[in-house]
mmCIF file of C-alpha atoms and ligand atoms in Angstrom:
data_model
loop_
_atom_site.group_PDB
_atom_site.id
_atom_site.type_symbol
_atom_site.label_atom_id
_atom_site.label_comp_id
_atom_site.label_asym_id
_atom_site.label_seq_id
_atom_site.Cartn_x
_atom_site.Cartn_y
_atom_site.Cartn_z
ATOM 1 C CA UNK A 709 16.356 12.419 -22.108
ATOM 2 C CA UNK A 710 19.986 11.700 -21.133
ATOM 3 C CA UNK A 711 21.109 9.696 -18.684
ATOM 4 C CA UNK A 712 21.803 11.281 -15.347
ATOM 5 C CA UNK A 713 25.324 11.609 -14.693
ATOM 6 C CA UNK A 714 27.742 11.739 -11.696
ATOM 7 C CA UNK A 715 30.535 13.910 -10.397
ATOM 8 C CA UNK A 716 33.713 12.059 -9.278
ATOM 9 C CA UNK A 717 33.427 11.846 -5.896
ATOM 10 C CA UNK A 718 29.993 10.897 -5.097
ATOM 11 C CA UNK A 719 30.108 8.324 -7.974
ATOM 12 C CA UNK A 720 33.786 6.673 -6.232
ATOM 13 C CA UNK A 721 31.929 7.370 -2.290
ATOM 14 C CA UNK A 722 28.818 5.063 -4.089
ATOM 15 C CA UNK A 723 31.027 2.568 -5.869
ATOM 16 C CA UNK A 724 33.146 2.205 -2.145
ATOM 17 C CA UNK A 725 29.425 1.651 -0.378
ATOM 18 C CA UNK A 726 27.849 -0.784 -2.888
ATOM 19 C CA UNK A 727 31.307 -2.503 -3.673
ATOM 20 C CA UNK A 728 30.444 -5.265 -1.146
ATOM 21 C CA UNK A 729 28.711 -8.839 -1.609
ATOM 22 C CA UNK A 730 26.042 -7.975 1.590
ATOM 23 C CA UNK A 731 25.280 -4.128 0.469
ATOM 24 C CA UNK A 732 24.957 -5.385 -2.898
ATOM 25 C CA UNK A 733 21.888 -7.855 -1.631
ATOM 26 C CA UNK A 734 20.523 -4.891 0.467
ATOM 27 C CA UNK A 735 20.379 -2.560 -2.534
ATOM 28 C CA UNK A 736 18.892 -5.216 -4.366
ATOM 29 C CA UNK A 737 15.991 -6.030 -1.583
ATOM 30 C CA UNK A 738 15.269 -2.148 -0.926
ATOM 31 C CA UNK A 739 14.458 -1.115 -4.778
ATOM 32 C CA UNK A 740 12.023 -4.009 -4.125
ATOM 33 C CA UNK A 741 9.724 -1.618 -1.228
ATOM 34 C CA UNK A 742 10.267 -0.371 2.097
ATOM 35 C CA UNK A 743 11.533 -2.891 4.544
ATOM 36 C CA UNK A 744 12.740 -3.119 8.137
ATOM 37 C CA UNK A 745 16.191 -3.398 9.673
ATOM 38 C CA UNK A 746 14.885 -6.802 11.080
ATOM 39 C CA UNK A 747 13.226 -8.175 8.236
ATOM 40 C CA UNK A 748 16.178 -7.566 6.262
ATOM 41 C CA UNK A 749 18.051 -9.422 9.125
ATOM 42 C CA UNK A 750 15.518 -12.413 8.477
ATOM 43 C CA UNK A 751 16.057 -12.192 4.940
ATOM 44 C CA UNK A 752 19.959 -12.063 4.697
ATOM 45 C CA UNK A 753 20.611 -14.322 7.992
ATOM 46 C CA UNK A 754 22.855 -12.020 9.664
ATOM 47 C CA UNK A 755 23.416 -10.121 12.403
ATOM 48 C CA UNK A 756 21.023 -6.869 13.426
ATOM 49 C CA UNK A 757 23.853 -5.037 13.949
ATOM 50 C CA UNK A 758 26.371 -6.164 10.491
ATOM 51 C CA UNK A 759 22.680 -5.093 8.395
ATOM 52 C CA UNK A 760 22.503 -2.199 10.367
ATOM 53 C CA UNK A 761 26.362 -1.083 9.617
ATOM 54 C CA UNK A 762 25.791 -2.413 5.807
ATOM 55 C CA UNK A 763 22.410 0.071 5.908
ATOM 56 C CA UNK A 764 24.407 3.166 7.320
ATOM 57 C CA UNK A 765 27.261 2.762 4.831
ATOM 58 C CA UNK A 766 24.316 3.088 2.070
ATOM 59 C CA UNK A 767 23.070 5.520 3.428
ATOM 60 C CA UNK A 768 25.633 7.667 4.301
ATOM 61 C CA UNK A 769 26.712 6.918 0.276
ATOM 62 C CA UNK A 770 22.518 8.173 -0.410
ATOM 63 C CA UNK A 771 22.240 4.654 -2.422
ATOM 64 C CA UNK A 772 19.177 4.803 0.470
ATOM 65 C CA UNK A 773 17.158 6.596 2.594
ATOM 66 C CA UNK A 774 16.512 5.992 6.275
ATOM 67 C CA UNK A 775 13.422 7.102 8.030
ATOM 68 C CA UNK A 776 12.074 6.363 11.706
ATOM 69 C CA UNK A 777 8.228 5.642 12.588
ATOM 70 C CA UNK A 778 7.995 5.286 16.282
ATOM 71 C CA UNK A 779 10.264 2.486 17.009
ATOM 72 C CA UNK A 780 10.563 0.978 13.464
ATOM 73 C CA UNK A 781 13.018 1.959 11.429
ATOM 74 C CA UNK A 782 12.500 1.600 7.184
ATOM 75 C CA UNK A 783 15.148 1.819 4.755
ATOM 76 C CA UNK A 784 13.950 2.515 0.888
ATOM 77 C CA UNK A 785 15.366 2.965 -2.322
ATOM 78 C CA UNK A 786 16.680 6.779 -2.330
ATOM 79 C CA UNK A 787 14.546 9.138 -4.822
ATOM 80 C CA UNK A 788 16.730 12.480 -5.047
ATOM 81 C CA UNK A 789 19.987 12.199 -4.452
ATOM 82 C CA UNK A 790 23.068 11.609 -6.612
ATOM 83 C CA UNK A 791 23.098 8.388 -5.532
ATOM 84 C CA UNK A 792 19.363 7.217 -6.981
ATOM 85 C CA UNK A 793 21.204 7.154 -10.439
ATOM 86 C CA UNK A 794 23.781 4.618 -9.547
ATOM 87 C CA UNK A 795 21.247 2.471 -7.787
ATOM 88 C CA UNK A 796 19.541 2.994 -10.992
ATOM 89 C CA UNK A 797 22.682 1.764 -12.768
ATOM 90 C CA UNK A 798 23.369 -1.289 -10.379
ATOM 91 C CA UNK A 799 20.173 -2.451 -10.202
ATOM 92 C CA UNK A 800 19.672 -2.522 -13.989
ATOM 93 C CA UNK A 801 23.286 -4.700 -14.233
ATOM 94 C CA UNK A 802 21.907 -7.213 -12.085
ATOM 95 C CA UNK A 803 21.219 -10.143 -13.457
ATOM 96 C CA UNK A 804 17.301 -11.304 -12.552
ATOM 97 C CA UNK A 805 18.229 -14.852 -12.707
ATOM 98 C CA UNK A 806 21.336 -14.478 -10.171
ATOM 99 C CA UNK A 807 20.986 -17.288 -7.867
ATOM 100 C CA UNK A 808 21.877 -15.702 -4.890
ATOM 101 C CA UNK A 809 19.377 -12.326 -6.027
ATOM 102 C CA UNK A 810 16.873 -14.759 -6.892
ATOM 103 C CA UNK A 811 17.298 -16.608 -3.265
ATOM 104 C CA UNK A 812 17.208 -13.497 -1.457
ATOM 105 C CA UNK A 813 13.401 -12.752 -3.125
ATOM 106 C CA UNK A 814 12.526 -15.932 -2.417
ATOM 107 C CA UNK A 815 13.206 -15.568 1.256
ATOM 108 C CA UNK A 816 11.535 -11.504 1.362
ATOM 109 C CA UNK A 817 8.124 -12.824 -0.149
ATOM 110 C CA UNK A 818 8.549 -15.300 2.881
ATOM 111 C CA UNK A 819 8.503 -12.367 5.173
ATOM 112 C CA UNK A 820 5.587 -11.052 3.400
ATOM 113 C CA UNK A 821 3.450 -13.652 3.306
ATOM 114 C CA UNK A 822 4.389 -14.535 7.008
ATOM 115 C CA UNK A 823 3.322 -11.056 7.581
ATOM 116 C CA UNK A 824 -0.044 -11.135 5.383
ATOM 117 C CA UNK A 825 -1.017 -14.373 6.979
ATOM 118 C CA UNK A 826 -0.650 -12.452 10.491
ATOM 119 C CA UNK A 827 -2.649 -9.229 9.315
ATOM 120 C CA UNK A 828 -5.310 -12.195 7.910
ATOM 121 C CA UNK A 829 -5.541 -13.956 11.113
ATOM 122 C CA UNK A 830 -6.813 -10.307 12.488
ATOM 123 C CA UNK A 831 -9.013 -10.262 10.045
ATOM 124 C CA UNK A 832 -10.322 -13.605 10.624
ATOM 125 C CA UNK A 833 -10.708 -13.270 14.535
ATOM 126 C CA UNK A 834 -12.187 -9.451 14.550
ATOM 127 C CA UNK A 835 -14.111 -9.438 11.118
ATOM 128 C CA UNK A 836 -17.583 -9.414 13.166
ATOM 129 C CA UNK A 837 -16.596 -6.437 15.597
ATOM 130 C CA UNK A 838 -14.467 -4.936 12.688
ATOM 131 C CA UNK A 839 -17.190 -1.993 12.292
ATOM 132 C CA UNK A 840 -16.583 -0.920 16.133
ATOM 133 C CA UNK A 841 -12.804 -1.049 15.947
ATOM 134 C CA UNK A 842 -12.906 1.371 13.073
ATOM 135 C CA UNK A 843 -15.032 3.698 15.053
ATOM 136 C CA UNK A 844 -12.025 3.709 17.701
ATOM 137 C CA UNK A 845 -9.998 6.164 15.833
ATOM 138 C CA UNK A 846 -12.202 8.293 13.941
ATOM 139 C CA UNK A 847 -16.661 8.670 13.842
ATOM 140 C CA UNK A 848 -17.667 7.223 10.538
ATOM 141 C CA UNK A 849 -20.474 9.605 10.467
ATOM 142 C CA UNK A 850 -17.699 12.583 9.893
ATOM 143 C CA UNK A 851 -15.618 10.416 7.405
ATOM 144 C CA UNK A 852 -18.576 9.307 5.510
ATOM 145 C CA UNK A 853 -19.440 12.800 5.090
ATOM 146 C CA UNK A 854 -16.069 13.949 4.373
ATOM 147 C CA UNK A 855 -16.210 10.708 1.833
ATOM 148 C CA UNK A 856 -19.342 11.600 0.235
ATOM 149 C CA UNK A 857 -18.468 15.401 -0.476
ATOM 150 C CA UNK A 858 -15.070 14.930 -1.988
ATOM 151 C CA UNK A 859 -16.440 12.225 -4.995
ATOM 152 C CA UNK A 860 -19.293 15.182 -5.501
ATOM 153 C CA UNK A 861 -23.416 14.469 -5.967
ATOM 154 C CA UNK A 862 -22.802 13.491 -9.559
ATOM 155 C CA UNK A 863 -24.157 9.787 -9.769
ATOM 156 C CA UNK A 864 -21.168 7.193 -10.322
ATOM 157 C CA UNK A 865 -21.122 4.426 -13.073
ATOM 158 C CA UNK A 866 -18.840 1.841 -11.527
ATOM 159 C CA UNK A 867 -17.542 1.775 -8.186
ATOM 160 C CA UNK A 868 -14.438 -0.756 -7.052
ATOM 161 C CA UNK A 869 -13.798 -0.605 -3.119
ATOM 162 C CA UNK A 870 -10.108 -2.218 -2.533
ATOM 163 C CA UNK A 871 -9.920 -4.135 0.922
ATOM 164 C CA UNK A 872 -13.809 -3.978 1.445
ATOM 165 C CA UNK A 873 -13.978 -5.206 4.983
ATOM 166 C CA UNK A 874 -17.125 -5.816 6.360
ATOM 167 C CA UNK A 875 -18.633 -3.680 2.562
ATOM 168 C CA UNK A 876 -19.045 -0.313 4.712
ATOM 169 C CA UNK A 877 -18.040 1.692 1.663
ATOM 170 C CA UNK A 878 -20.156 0.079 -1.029
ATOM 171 C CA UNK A 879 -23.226 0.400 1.651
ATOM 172 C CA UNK A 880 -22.706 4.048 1.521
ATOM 173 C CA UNK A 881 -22.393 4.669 -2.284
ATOM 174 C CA UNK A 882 -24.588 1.535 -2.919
ATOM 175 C CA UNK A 883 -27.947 4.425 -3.943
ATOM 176 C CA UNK A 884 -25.961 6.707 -5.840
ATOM 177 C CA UNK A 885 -23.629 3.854 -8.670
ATOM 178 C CA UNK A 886 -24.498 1.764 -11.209
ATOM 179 C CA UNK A 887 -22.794 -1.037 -9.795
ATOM 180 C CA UNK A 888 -20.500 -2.027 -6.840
ATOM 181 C CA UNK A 889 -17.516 -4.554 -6.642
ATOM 182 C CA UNK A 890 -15.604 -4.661 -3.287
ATOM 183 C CA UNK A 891 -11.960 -7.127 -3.063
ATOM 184 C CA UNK A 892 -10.607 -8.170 -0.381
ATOM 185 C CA UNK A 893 -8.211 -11.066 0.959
ATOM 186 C CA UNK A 894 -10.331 -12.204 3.853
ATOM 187 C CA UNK A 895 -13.385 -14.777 3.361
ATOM 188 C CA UNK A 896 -14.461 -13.891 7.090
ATOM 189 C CA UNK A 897 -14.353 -10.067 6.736
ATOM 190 C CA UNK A 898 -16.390 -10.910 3.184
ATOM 191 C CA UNK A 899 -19.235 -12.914 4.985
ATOM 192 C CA UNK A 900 -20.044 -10.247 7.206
ATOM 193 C CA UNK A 901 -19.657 -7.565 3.629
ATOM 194 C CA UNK A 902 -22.324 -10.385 2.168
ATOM 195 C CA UNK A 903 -24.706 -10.283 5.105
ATOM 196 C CA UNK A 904 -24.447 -6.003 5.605
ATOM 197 C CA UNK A 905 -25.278 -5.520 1.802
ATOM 198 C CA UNK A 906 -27.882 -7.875 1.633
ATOM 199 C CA UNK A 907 -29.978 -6.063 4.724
ATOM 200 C CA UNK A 908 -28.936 -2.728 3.157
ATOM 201 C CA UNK A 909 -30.642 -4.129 -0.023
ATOM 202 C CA UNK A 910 -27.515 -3.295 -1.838
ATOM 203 C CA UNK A 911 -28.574 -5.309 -5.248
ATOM 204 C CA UNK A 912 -26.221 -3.835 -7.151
ATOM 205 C CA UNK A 913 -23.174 -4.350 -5.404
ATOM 206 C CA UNK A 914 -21.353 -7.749 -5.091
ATOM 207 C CA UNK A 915 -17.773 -8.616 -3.044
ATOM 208 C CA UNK A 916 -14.977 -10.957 -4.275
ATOM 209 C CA UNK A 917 -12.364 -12.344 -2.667
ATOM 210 C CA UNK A 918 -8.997 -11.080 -4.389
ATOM 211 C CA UNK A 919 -5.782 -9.561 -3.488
ATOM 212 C CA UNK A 920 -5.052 -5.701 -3.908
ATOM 213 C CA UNK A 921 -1.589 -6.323 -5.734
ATOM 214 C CA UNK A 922 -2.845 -8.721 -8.405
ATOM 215 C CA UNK A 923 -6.780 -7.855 -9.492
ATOM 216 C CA UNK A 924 -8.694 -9.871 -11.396
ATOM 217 C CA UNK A 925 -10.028 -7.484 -13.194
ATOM 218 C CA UNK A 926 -9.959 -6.232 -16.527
ATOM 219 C CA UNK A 927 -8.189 -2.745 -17.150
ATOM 220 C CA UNK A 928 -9.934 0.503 -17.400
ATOM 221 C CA UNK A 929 -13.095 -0.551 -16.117
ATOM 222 C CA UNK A 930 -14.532 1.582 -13.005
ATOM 223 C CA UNK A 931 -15.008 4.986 -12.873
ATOM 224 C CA UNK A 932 -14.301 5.239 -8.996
ATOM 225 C CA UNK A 933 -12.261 3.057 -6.612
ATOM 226 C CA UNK A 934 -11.333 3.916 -2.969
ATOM 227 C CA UNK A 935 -8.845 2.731 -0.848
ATOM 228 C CA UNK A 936 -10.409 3.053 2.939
ATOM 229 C CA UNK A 937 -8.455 2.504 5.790
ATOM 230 C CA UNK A 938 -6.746 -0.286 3.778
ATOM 231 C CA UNK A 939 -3.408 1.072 3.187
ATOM 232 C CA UNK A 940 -1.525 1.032 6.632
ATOM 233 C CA UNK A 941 -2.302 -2.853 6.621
ATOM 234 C CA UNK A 942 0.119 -3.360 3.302
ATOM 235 C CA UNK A 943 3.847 -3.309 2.661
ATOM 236 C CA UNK A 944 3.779 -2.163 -0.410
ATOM 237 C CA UNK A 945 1.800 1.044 -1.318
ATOM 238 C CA UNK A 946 2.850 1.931 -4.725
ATOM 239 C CA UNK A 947 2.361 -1.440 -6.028
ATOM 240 C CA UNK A 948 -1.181 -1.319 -4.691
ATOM 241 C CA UNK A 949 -1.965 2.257 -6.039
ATOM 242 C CA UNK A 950 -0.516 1.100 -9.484
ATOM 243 C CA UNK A 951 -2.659 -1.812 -10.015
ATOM 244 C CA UNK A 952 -5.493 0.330 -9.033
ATOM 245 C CA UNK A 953 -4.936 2.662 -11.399
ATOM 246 C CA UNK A 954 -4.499 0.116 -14.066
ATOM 247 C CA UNK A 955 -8.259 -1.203 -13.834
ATOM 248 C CA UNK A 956 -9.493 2.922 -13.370
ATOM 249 C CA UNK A 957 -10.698 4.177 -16.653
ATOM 250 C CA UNK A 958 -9.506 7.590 -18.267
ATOM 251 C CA UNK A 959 -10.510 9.716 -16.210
ATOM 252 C CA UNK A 960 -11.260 8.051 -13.691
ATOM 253 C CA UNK A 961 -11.171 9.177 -9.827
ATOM 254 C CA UNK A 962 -9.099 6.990 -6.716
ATOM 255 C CA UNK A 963 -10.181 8.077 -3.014
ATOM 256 C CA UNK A 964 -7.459 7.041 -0.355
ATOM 257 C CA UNK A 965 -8.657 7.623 3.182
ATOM 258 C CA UNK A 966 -6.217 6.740 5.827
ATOM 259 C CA UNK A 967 -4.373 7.902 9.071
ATOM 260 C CA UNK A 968 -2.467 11.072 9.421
ATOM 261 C CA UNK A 969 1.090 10.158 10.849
ATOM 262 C CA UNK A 970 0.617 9.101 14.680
ATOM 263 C CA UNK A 971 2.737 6.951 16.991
ATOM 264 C CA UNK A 972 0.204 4.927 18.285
ATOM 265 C CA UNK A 973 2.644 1.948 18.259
ATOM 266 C CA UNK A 974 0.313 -0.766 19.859
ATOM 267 C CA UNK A 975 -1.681 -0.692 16.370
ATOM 268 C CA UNK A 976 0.907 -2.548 14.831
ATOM 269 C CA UNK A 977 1.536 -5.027 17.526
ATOM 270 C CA UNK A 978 -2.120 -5.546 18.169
ATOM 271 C CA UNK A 979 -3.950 -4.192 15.555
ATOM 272 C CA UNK A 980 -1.802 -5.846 12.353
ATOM 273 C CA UNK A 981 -1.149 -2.273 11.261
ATOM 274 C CA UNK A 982 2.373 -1.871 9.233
ATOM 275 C CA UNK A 983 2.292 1.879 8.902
ATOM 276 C CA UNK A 984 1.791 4.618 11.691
ATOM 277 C CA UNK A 985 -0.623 6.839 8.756
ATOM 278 C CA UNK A 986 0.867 8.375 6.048
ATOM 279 C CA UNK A 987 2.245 12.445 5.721
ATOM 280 C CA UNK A 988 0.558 14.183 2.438
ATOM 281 C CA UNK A 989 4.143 14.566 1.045
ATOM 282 C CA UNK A 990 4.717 10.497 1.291
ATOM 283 C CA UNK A 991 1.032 9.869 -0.336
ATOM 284 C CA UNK A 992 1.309 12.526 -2.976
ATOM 285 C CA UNK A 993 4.620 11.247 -4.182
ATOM 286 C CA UNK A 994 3.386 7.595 -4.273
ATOM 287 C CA UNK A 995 0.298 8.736 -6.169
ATOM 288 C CA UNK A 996 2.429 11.077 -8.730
ATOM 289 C CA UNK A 997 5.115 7.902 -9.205
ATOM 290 C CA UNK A 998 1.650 5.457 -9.743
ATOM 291 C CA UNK A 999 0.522 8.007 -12.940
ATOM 292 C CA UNK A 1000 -1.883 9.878 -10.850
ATOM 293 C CA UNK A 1001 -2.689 13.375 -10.396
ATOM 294 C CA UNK A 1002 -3.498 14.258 -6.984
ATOM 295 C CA UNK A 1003 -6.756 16.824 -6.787
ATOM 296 C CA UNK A 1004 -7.094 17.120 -3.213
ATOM 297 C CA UNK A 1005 -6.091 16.429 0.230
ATOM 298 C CA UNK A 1006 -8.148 17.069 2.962
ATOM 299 C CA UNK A 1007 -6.969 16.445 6.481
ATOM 300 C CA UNK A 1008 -10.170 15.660 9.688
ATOM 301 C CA UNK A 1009 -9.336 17.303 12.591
ATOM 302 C CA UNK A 1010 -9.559 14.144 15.284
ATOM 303 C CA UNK A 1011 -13.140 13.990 16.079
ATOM 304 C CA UNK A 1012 -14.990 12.678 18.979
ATOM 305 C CA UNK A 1013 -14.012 8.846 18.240
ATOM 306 C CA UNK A 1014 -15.101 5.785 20.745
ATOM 307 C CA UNK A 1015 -11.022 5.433 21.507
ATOM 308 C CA UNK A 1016 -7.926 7.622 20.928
ATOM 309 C CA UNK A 1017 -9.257 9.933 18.077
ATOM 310 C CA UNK A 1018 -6.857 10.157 15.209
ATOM 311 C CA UNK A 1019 -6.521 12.560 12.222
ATOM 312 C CA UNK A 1020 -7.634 11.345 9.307
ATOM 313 C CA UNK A 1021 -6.533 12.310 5.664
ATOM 314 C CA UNK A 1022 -8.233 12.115 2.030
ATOM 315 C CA UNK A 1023 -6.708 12.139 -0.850
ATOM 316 C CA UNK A 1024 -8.887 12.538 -4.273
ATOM 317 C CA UNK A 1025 -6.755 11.660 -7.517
ATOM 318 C CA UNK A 1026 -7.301 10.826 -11.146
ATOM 319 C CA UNK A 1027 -6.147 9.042 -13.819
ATOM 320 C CA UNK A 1028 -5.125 12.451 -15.974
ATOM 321 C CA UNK A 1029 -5.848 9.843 -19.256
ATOM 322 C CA UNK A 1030 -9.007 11.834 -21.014
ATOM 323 C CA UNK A 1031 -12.443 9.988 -20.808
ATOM 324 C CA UNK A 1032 -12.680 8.170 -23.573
ATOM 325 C CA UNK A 1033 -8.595 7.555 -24.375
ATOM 326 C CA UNK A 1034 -9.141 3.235 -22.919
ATOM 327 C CA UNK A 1035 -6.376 1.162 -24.038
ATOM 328 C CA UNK A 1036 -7.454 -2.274 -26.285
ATOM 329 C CA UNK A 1037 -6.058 -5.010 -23.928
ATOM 330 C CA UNK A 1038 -9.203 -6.394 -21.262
ATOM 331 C CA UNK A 1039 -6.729 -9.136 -20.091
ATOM 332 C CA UNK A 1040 -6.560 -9.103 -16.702
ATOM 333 C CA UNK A 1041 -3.604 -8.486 -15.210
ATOM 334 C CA UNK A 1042 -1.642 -11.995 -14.501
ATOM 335 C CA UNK A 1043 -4.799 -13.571 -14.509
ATOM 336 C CA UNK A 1044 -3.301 -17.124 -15.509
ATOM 337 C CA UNK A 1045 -2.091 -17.265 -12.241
ATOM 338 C CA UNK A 1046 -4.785 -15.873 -9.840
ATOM 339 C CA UNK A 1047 -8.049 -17.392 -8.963
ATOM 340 C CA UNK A 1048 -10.928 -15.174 -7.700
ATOM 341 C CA UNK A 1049 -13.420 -16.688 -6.047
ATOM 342 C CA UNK A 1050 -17.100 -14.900 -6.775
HETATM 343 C C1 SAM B 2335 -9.040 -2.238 8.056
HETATM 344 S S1 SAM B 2335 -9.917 -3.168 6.999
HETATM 345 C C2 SAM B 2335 -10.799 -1.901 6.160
HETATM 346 C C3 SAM B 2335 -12.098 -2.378 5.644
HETATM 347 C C4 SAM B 2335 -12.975 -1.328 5.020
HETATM 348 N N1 SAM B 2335 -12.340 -0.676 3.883
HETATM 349 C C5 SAM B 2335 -13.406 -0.340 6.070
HETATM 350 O O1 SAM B 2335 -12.909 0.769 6.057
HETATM 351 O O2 SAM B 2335 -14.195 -0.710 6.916
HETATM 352 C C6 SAM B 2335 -8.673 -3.609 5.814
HETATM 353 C C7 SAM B 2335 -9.119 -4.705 4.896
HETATM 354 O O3 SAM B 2335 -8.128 -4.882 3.896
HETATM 355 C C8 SAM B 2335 -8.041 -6.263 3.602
HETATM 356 N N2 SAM B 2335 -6.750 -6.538 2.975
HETATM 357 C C9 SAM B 2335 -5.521 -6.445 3.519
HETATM 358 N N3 SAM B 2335 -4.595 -6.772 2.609
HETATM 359 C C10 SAM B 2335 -5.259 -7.074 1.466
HETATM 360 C C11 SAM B 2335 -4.850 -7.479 0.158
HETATM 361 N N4 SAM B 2335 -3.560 -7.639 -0.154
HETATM 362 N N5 SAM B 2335 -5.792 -7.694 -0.764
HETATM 363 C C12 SAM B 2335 -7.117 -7.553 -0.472
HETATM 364 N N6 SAM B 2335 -7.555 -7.169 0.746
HETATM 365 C C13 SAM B 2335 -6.640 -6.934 1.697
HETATM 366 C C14 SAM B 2335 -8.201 -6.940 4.947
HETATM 367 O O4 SAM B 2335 -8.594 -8.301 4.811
HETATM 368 C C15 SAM B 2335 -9.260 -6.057 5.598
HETATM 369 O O5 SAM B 2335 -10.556 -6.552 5.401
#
């Protein structure tokens, strides 16, 4: 295929926009995931309003896209304009060992982890009434259903459940798979998984603790792996959709359940929640850019929850790989540099 190509004046109105030492830096932090107007402040140590200027310029150029969730405001890399293929361009002229590119990655996985360790500290103080606060926004019993009848009655060889929580998922599917593995970041949230499976009696099902972006697992191993009410927490969804497709086999299925867009804002500032839900055309482009092909989406109407009742969405994908079609290499995934603790 050849490369894309530009007319005159969009390529000289994207040159003029990029052309510029701090709009440079943006366009380099953007292609890296969706990011705030004020974590991009942190990051470059300037002014809200000089980013904000730099960001319209870009945008304005279509080097990238703007979009508003209640009162946060993310800028990412554009998709569909003329001005994706000179981002393209730039970004694949910059050198990865630039100093100042380097320093400015440095200082966003900063943010991040400043950011994870708050979401984890939520974890760590609600993981024994975690099971209620879910119930706030949606009746498990309707979910669970909803859950059950979109992976079908067929039994299920291997299940993986990404950000396990308190193991609510794997308790569900624990009578109907071969086995059960559930990940997640947050020791406290997996004592509480330990002590739910072992009333259930759920043998076969066992929780590690292990972060979403970088499993620990070898490739193409489980037949299933859901993604429930995990999603909103993270900053990066198509990194953690790709790695879970990387350890689905051929074939294999991936469940996201999540919000419906909402502007309950107080989730995020009490509730660690990144992302006010997700709209079908957002989640179906992330899961088409991760290799997947979406099946279905199915939207709940908001049912009678404990607190304000939210829409909740489900979206069945698969790997489109035929059964069978595994690739050689088991090695997990950057596994010289991840521990996993059992
Ligand atoms: C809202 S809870 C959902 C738990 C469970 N899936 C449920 O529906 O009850 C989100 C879980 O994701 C975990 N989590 C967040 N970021 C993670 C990451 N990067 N890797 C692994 N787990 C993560 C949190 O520790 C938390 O237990």
């Amino acid at each position: 295929m050849s490369a894309p190509t530009l007319r005159l004046a969009p390529l000289l109105d994207g040159l003029k926009a990029a052309g510029e030492d701090t709009r440079l830096r943006l366009l380099a932090l953007i292609a890296d995931g969706e990011l705030t107007v004020s974590e991009l402040t942190d990051i470059l140590g300037q002014s809200q309003p000089r980013i904000s200027r730099h960001l319209k310029l870009l945008a304005e150029a279509g080097l990238v896209e703007r979009f508003r969730e209640a009162s946060w405001v993310f800028y990412r890399r554009s998709a569909d304009t003329p001005g994706a293929a000179l981002t393209d361009a730039l970004l694949g002229l910059m050198a990865p060992d630039d100093e100042i590119l380097q320093r400015d990655r440095e200082r966003l996985a900063a943010v991040r982890a400043a950011r994870a360790a708050g979401a984890q500290a939520y974890f760590r103080a609600h993981a024994h009434e975690w099971d209620a606060i879910r119930r706030l926004h949606a009746p498990d019993e309707q979910v669970e259903a909803a859950i059950l009848a979109a992976l079908g009655p067929e039994p299920i060889g291997a299940l993986l459940d990404l950000g396990t929580g308190t193991g609510r998922i794997l308790e569900l599917f624990a009578h109907r798979i071969e086995r059960g593995v559930g990940i997640d970041l947050s020791a406290d949230m997996l004592a509480v998984a330990r002590a739910n499976l072992e009333r259930a009696g759920a043998r076969n099902c066992t929780v590690r603790q292990g972060d979403i972006y970088g499993l620990a697992l070898p490739r193409d191993t489980f037949d299933v792996v859901i993604l429930h009410q995990v999603l909103h927490f993270l900053d990066d969804v198509p990194r953690a959709l790709k790695e879970a497709g990387r350890v689905l086999k051929p074939g294999g299925r991936l469940l996201v359940v999540d919000f419906a867009p909402h502007d309950l804002e107080f989730l995020r500032e009490q509730h660690a929640h990144r992302r006010l839900g997700f709209s079908s055309e957002a989640m179906e482009g992330w899961l088409a850019h991760s290799g997947f092909e979406t099946l279905s989406h199915i939207a709940l109407a908001p049912g009678s929850a404990a607190g304000q009742a939210l829409t909740v969405s489900l979206w069945l994908a698969r790997d489109p790989r035929s059964p069978g079609a595994a690739a050689t290499d088991t090695t997990p995934a950057g596994s010289e540099d991840r521990k996993e603790v059992a």
